[in-house]
Coordinates of C-alpha atoms in Angstrom, one line a residue:
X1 CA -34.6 -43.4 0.4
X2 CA -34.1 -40.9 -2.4
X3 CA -37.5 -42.2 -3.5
X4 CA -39.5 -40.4 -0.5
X5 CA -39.7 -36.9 -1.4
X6 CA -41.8 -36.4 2.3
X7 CA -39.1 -37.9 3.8
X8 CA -36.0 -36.0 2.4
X9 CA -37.6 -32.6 3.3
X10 CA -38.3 -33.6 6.4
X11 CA -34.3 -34.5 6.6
X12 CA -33.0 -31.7 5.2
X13 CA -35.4 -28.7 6.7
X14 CA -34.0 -30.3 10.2
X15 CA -30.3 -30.7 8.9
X16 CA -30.2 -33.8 9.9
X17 CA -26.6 -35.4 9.6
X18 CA -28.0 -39.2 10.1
X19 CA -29.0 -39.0 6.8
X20 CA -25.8 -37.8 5.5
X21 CA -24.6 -40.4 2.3
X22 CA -28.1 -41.9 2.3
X23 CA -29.7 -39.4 -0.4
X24 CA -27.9 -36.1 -1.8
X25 CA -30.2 -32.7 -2.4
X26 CA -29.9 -31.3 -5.7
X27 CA -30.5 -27.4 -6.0
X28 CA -32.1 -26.6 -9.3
X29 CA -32.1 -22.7 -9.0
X30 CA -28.5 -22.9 -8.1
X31 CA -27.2 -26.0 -10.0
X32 CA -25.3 -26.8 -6.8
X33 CA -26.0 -30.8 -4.6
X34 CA -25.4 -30.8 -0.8
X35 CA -25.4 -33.1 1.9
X36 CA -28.5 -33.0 4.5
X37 CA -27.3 -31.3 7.3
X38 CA -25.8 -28.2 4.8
X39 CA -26.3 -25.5 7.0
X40 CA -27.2 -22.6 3.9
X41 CA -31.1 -21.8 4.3
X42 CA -33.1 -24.9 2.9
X43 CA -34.2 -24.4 -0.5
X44 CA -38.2 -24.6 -0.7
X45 CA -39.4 -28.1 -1.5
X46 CA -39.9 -27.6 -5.0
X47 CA -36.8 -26.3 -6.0
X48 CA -35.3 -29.4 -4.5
X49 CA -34.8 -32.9 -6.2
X50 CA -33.2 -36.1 -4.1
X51 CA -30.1 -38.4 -5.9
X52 CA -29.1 -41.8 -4.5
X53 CA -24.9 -41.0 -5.0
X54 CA -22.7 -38.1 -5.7
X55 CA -21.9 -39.5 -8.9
X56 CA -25.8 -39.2 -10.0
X57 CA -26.0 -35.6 -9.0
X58 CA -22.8 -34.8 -11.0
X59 CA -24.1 -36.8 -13.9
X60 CA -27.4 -34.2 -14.0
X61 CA -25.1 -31.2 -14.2
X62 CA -25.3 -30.5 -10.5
X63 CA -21.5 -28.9 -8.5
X64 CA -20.9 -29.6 -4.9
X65 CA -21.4 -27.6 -2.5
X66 CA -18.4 -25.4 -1.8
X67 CA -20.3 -25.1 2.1
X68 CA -21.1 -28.3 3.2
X69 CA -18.7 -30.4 0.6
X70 CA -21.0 -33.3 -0.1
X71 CA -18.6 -35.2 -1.6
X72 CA -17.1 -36.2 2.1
X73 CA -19.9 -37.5 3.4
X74 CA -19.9 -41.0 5.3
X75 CA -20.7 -43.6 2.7
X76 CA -24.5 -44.9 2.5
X77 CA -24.8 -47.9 5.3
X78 CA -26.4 -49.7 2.4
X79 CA -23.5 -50.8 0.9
X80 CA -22.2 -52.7 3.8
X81 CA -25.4 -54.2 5.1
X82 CA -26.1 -56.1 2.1
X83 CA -24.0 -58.9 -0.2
X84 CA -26.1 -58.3 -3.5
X85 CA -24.1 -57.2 -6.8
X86 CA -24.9 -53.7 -6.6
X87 CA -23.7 -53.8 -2.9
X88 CA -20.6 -55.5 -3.6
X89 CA -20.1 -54.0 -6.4
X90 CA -20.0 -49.9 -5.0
X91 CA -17.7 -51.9 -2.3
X92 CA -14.8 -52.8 -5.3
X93 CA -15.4 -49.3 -6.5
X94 CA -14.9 -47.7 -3.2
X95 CA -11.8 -50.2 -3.5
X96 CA -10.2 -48.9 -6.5
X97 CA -11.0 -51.4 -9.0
X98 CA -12.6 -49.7 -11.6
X99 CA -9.4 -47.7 -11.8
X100 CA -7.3 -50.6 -11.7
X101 CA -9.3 -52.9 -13.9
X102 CA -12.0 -51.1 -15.7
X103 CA -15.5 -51.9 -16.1
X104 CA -14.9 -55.4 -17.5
X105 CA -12.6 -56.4 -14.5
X106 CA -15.8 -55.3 -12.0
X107 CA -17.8 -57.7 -13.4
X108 CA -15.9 -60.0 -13.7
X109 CA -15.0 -60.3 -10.2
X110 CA -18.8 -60.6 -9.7
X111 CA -19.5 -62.6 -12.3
X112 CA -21.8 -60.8 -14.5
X113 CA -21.5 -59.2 -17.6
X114 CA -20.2 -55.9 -18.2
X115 CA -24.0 -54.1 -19.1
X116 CA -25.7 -56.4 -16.4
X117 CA -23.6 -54.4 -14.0
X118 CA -24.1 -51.0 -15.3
X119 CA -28.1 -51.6 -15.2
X120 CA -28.2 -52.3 -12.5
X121 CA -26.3 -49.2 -10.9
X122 CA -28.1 -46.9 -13.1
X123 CA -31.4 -48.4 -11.8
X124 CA -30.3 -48.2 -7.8
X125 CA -27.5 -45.3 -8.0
X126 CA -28.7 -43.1 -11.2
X127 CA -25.0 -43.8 -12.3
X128 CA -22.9 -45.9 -13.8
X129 CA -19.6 -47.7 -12.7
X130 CA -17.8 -45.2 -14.4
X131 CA -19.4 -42.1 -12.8
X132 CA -19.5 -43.2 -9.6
X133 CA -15.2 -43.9 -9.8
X134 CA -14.9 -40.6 -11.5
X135 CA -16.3 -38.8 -8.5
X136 CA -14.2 -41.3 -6.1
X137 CA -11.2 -39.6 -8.4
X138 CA -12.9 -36.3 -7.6
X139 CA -12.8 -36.1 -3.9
X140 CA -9.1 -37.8 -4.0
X141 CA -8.4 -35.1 -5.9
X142 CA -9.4 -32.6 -3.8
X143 CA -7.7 -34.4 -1.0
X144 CA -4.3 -34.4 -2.7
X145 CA -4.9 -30.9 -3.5
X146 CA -6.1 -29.4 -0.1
X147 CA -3.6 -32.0 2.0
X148 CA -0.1 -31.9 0.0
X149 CA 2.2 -29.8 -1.7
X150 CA 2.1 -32.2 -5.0
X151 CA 2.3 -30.2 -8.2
X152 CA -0.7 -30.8 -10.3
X153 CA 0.5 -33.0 -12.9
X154 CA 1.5 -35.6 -10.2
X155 CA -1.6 -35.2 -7.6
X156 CA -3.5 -35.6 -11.6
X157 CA -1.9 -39.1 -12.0
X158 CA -2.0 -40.0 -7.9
X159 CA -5.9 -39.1 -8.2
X160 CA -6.1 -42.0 -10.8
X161 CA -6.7 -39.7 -13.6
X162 CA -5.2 -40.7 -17.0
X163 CA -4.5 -37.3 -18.4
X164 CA -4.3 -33.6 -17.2
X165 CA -6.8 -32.4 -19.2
X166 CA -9.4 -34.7 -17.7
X167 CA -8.2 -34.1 -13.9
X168 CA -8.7 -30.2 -14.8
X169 CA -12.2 -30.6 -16.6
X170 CA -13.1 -32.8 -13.6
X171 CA -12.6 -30.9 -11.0
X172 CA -14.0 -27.5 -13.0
X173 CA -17.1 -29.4 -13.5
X174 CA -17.5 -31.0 -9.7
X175 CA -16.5 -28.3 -7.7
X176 CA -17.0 -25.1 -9.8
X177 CA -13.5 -24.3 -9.4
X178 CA -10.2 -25.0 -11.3
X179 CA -7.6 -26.8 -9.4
X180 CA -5.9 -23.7 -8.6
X181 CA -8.2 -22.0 -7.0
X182 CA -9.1 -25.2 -4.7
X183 CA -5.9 -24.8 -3.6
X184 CA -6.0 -21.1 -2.7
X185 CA -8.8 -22.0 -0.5
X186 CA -7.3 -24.5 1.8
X187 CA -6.5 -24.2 5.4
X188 CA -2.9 -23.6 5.3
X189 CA -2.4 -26.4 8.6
X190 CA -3.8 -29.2 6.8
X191 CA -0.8 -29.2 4.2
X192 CA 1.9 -32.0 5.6
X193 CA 5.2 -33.2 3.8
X194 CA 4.3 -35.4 0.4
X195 CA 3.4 -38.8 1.0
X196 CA 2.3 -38.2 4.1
X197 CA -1.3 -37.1 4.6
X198 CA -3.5 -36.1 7.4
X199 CA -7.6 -36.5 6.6
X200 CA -10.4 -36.5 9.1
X201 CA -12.7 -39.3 8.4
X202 CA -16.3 -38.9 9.1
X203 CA -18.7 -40.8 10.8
X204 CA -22.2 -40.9 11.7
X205 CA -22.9 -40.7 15.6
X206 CA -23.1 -42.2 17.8
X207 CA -19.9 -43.7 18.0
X208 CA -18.2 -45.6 20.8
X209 CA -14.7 -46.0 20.4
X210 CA -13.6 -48.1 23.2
X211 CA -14.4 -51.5 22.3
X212 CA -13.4 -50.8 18.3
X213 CA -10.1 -49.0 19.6
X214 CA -9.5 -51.5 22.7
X215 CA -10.1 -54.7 20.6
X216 CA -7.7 -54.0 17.6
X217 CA -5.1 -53.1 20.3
X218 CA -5.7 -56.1 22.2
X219 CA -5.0 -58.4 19.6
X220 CA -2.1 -56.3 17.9
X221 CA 0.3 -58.3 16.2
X222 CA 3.8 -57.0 16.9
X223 CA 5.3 -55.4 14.1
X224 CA 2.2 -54.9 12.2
X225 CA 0.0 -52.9 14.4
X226 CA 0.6 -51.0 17.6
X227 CA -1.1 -48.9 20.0
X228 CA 1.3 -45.8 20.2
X229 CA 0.6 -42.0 21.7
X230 CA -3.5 -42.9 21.7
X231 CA -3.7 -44.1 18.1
X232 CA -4.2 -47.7 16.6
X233 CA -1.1 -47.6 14.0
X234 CA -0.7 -50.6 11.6
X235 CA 0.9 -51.2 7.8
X236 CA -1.1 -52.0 4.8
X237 CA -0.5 -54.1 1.8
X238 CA -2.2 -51.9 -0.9
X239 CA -2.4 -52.3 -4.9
X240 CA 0.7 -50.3 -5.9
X241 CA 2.7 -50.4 -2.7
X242 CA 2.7 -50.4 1.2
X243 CA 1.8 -47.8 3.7
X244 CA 1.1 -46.9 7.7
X245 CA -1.5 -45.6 9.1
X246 CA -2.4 -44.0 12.2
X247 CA -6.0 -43.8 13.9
X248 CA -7.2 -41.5 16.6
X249 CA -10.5 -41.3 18.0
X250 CA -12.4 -37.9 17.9
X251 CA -15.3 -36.9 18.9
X252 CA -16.9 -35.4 15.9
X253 CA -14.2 -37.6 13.7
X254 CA -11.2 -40.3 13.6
X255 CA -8.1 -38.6 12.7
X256 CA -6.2 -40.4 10.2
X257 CA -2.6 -40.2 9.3
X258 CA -1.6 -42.1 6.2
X259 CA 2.1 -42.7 4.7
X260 CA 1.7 -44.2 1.4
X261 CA 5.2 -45.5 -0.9
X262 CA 2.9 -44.5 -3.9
X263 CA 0.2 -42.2 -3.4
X264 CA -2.4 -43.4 -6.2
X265 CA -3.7 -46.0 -3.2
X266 CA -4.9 -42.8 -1.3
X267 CA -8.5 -43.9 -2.1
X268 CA -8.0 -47.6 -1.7
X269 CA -6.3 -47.0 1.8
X270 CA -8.9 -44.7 3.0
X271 CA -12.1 -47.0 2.3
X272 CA -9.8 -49.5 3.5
X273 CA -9.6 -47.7 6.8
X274 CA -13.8 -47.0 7.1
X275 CA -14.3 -49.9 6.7
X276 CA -11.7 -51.6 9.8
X277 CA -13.6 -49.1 11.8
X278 CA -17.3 -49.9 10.2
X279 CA -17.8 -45.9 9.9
X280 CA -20.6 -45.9 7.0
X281 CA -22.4 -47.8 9.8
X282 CA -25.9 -46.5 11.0
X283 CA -26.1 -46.7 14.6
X284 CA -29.5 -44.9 14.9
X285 CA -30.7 -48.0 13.1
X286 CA -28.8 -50.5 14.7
X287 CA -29.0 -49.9 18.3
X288 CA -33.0 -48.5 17.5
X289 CA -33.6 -52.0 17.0
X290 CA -31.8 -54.1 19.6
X291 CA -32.6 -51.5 22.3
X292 CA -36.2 -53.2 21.6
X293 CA -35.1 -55.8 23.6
X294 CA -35.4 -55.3 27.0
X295 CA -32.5 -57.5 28.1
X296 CA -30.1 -55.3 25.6
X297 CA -31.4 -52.2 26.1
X298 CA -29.7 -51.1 29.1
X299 CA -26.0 -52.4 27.2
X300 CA -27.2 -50.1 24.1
X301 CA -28.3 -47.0 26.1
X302 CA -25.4 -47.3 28.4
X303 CA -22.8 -47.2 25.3
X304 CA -24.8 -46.4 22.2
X305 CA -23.3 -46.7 19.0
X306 CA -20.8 -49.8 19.1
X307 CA -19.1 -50.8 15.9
X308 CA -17.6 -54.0 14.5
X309 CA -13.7 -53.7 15.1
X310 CA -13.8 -55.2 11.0
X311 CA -10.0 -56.1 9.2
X312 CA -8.3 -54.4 6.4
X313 CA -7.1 -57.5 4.7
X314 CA -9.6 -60.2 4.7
X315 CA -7.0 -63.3 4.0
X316 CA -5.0 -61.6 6.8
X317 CA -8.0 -61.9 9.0
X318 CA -9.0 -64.9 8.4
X319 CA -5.5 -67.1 8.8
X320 CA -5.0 -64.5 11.8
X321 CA -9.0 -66.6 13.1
X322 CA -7.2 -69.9 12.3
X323 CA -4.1 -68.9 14.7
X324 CA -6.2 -68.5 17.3
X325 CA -8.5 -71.3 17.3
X326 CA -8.6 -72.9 21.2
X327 CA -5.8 -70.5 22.7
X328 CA -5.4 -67.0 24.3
X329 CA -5.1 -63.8 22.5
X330 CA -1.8 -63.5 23.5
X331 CA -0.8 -67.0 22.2
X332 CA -2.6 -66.6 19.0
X333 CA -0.7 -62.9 19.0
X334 CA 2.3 -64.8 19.7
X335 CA 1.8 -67.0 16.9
X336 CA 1.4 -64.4 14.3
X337 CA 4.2 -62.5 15.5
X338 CA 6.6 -65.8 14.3
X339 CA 5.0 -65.8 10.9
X340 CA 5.4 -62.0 10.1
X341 CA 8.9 -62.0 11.6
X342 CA 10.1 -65.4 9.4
X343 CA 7.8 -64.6 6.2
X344 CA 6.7 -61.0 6.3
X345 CA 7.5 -58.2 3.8
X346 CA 10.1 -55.4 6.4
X347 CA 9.5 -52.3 5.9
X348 CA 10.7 -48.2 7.4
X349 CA 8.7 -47.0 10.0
X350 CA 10.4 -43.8 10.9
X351 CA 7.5 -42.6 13.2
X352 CA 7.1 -45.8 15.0
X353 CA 7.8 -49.2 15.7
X354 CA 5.9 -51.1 12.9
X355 CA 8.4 -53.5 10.3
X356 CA 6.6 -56.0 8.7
X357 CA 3.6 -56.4 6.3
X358 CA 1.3 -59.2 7.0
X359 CA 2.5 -62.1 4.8
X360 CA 0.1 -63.2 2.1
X361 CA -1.1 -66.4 1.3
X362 CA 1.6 -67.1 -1.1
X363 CA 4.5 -65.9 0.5
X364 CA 3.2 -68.8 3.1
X365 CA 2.3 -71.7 0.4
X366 CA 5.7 -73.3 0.9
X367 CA 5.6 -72.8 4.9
X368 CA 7.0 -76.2 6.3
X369 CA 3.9 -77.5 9.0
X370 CA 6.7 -78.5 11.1
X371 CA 7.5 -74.8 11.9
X372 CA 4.1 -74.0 12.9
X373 CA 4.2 -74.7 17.5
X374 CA 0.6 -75.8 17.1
X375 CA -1.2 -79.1 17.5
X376 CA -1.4 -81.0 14.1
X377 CA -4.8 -80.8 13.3
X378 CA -4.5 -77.0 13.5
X379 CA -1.3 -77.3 11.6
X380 CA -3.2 -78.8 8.9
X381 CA -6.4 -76.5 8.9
X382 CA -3.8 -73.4 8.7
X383 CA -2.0 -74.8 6.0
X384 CA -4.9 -75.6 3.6
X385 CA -6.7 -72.9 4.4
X386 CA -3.3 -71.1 3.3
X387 CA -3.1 -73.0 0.1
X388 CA -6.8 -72.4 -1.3
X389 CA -6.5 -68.5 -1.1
X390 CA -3.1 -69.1 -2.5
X391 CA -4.4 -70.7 -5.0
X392 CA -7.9 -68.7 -5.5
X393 CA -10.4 -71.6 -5.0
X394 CA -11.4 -69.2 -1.7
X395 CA -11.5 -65.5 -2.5
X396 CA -11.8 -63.3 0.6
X397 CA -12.9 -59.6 -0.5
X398 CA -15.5 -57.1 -0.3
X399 CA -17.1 -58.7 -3.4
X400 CA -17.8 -61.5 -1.6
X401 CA -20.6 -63.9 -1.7
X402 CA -21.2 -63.6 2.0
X403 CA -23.5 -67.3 1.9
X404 CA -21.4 -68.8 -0.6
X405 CA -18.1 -67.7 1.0
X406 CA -19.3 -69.6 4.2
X407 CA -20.2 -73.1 2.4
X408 CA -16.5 -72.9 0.8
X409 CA -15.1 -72.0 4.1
X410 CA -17.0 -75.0 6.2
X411 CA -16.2 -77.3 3.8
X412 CA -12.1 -76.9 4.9
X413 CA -10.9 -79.1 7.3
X414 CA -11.1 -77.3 10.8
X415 CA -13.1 -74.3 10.1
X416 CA -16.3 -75.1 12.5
X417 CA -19.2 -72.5 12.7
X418 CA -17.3 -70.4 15.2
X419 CA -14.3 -69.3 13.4
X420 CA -16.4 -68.7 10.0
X421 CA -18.7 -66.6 11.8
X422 CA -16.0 -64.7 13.2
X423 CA -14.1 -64.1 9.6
X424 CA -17.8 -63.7 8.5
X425 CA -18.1 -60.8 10.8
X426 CA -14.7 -59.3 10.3
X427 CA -13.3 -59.9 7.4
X428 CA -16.5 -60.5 5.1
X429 CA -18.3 -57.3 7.0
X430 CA -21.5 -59.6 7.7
X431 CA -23.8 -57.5 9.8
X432 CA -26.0 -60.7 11.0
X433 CA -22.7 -63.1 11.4
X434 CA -23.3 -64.4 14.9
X435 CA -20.9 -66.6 16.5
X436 CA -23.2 -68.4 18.9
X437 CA -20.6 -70.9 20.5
X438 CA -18.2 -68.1 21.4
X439 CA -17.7 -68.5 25.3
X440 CA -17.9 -64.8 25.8
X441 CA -21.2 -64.8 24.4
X442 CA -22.8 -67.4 26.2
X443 CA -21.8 -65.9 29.5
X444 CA -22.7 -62.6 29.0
X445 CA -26.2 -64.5 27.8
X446 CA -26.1 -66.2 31.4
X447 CA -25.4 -63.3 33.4
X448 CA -28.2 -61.2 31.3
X449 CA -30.9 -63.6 31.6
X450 CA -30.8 -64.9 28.2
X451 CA -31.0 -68.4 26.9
X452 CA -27.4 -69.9 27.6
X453 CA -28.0 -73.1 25.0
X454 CA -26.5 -72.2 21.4
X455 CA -30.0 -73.7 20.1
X456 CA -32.3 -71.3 22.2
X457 CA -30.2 -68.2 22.1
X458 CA -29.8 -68.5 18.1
X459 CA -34.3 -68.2 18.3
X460 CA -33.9 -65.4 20.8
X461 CA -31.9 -63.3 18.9
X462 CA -33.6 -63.8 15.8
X463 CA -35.5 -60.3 16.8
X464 CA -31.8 -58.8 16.6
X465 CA -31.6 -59.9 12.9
X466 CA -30.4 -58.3 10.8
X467 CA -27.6 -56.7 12.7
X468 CA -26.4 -60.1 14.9
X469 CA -23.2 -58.8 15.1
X470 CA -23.3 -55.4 16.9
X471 CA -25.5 -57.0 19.8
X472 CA -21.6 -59.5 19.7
X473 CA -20.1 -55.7 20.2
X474 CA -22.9 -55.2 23.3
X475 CA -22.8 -59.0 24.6
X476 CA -19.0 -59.3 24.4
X477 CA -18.5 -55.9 26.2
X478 CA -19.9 -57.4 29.2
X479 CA -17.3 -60.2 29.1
X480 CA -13.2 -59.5 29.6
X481 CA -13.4 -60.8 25.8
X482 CA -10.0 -60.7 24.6
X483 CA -8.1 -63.5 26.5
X484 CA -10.8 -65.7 26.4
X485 CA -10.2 -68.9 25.2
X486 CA -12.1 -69.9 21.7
X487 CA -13.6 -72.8 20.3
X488 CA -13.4 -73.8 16.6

């Protein structure tokens, strides 16, 4: 979008925040970018210039905006509507593996070579892997500093930075003040004990939170997620430790509260979170094209903005799919419940009632079959499902092959089109997954008027392509979902 100079103006002479994280407006008679919606007097149109990322405006010598604070804008929608390299590539970014792994670890993970990659971020993004995780370190930075009490030199390292000297010249350079003075600025209510951290997390509107909210309650696995004093509380398995978060639904924002064991998976936890709650999502766009059909438009303009409830562990997600293959939610909740209790990582959870980390595929390799209070068939679906991510012939991630994920998936034993469209949906973040055999959906296609067969519905919703699944989010609402029972 950066492209359309007409456009941009347009966006940013009517502050619109819709287009907040699609394009950033660089100032060139004040060397400072800003979001959109910045509410400062627009610039005139030819002092203005329009970068695809945060990272490309730094890269042209531009600050951020100390008013509007670009750099915590809602990630561009691009990057989660798409499965091509550059999409799944700013996803592992977003995820901390540049940091972790470096440049050559990023491509290999989506198999390409290391200046393959870079090309083709400079060509889409105006930056390179590298610049676009140095400004991820740059707004953890200013996180850590603004939301804790962390001297420098530790919020330095936390931030992912490998020196002090860099985490000072970085932060000069981005936000036009020294690490100090960032400090001084901050709202003195924000600061909370270290290790825990309270951040607002943006989103584009509108948002409905009830079905997001009232699905990942529903289907709560004790001990790893709860519903507690109006938030959605669960633990995370993250790169360098563990942590719980808590999620409550705003109306301008979802509050997040994080407790990390080691605080340099701040980033990694908070994309983590967006992208459970499918934040970077563009609802405008979404419901403006399935309210086009006059069967959903009423569902759409009597809730706009629906989300996919997504996952924040995509193995998790997907043996959680197997579990509840042909049974309730609160038998397939039952289920998982036995597994994190026998094989699950305990942990403290001193402001709630969370003890367990989901166990991962290899803490489950050696599971006996016997153990599992499911018919044998399933037994055996869960269990080699189990063993290939254990094993990595199926890798479940945000770099993901979303097509080539699905052949690997449907050629294991027991994994029919339902449940791959489901872990396609939730775990892989396919916007056009569409589980056509669900029973929800083909009631809520009978009561609406829509074709009921899986054959005719599938050419019906074609028009809803590509974003299948929210118009799930709108069918599904019409249906008591949850304790339906499933096919395969």
């Amino acid at each position: 979008m950066h492209t359309d100079t007409e456009r941009c103006v347009r966006a940013v002479r009517s502050k619109d925040a819709r287009f907040d994280g699609w394009f950033f407006t660089a100032v060139l008679t004040t060397g400072i970018y800003c979001r959109p919606s910045c509410p400062a007097v627009p610039p005139r149109p030819e002092n203005m210039t329009f970068h695809p990322s945060a990272a490309a405006c730094q890269q042209a010598g531009f600050r951020a905006c100390k008013r509007c604070r670009p750099d915590t804008s809602p990630g561009s929608p691009e990057w989660n509507q798409r499965a091509d390299a550059v999409a799944r590539a700013m996803r592992l970014i977003a995820d901390g593996v540049v940091d972790r792994e470096g440049v050559p670890g990023l491509a290999t993970r989506l198999g390409y070579s290391t200046r393959q990659i870079e090309r083709q971020l400079l060509a889409e993004l105006g930056a390179g892997p590298l610049a676009l995780a140095r400004a991820q370190r740059a707004q953890t930075a200013r996180l850590l500093i603004e939301t804790t009490t962390l001297p420098m030199a530790d919020l330095a390292f936390a931030a992912g930075f490998s020196s002090i000297r860099t985490f000072n010249d970085t932060v000069r350079e981005v936000f036009a003040l020294s690490p100090s003075e960032l400090r001084a600025r901050r709202p003195r209510q924000t600061v909370t004990a270290p290790g825990a951290l309270s951040l607002r997390l943006p989103f584009r509107a509108p948002l409905h939170p009830d079905n997001l909210f009232g699905h990942l309650a529903a289907t709560a696995v004790p001990g790893v997620e709860e519903w507690r004093d109006g938030a959605y509380r669960r633990t995370l398995r993250l790169p360098y430790g563990h942590g719980v978060v808590a999620l409550t639904p705003r109306p301008d924002h979802i509050a997040c509260r994080l407790t990390l064991s080691d605080l340099r998976d701040l980033p990694v936890a908070i994309s983590r979170c967006r992208r459970m709650l499918d934040l970077d999502a563009d609802p405008v766009a979404v419901d403006g094209q399935l309210g086009t059909d006059p069967l959903l438009a009423p569902l759409v303009a009597k809730a706009p903005g629906r989300r996919v409830p997504r996952t924040v562990d995509e193995a998790e997600f997907a043996l959680r799919a197997v579990l509840g293959q042909q049974v309730s939610t609160a038998a397939a909740r039952t289920h998982a419940a036995r597994l994190v209790t026998a094989h699950g990582e305990r942990i403290e959870d001193p402001e709630g009632g969370l003890t367990h980390l989901f166990p991962a595929p290899e803490a489950l390799a050696a599971l006996d079959p016997e153990a599992l209070a499911m018919p044998r068939t399933r037994r055996t679906t869960f269990t080699t499902l189990v063993r290939e991510l254990a094993e990595g012939r199926v890798q479940l991630g945000v770099e993901s092959d979303w097509a080539e994920t699905r052949v690997q998936l449907l050629a294991l034993p027991g994994l029919g089109p339902w449940t791959v469209d489901v872990i396609a949906m939730r775990a892989l973040g396919d916007p056009d997954a569409f589980p056509v055999t669900d029973l929800g959906i083909r009631r809520a296609a009978r009561d609406l008027g829509l074709p009921a067969t899986p054959a005719a519905l599938t050419a019906r919703a074609a028009a809803w392509r590509p974003w299948r699944a929210y118009a799930v989010q709108y069918l599904w609402a019409t249906d008591d979902h949850p304790v339906n029972v499933l096919p395969v």
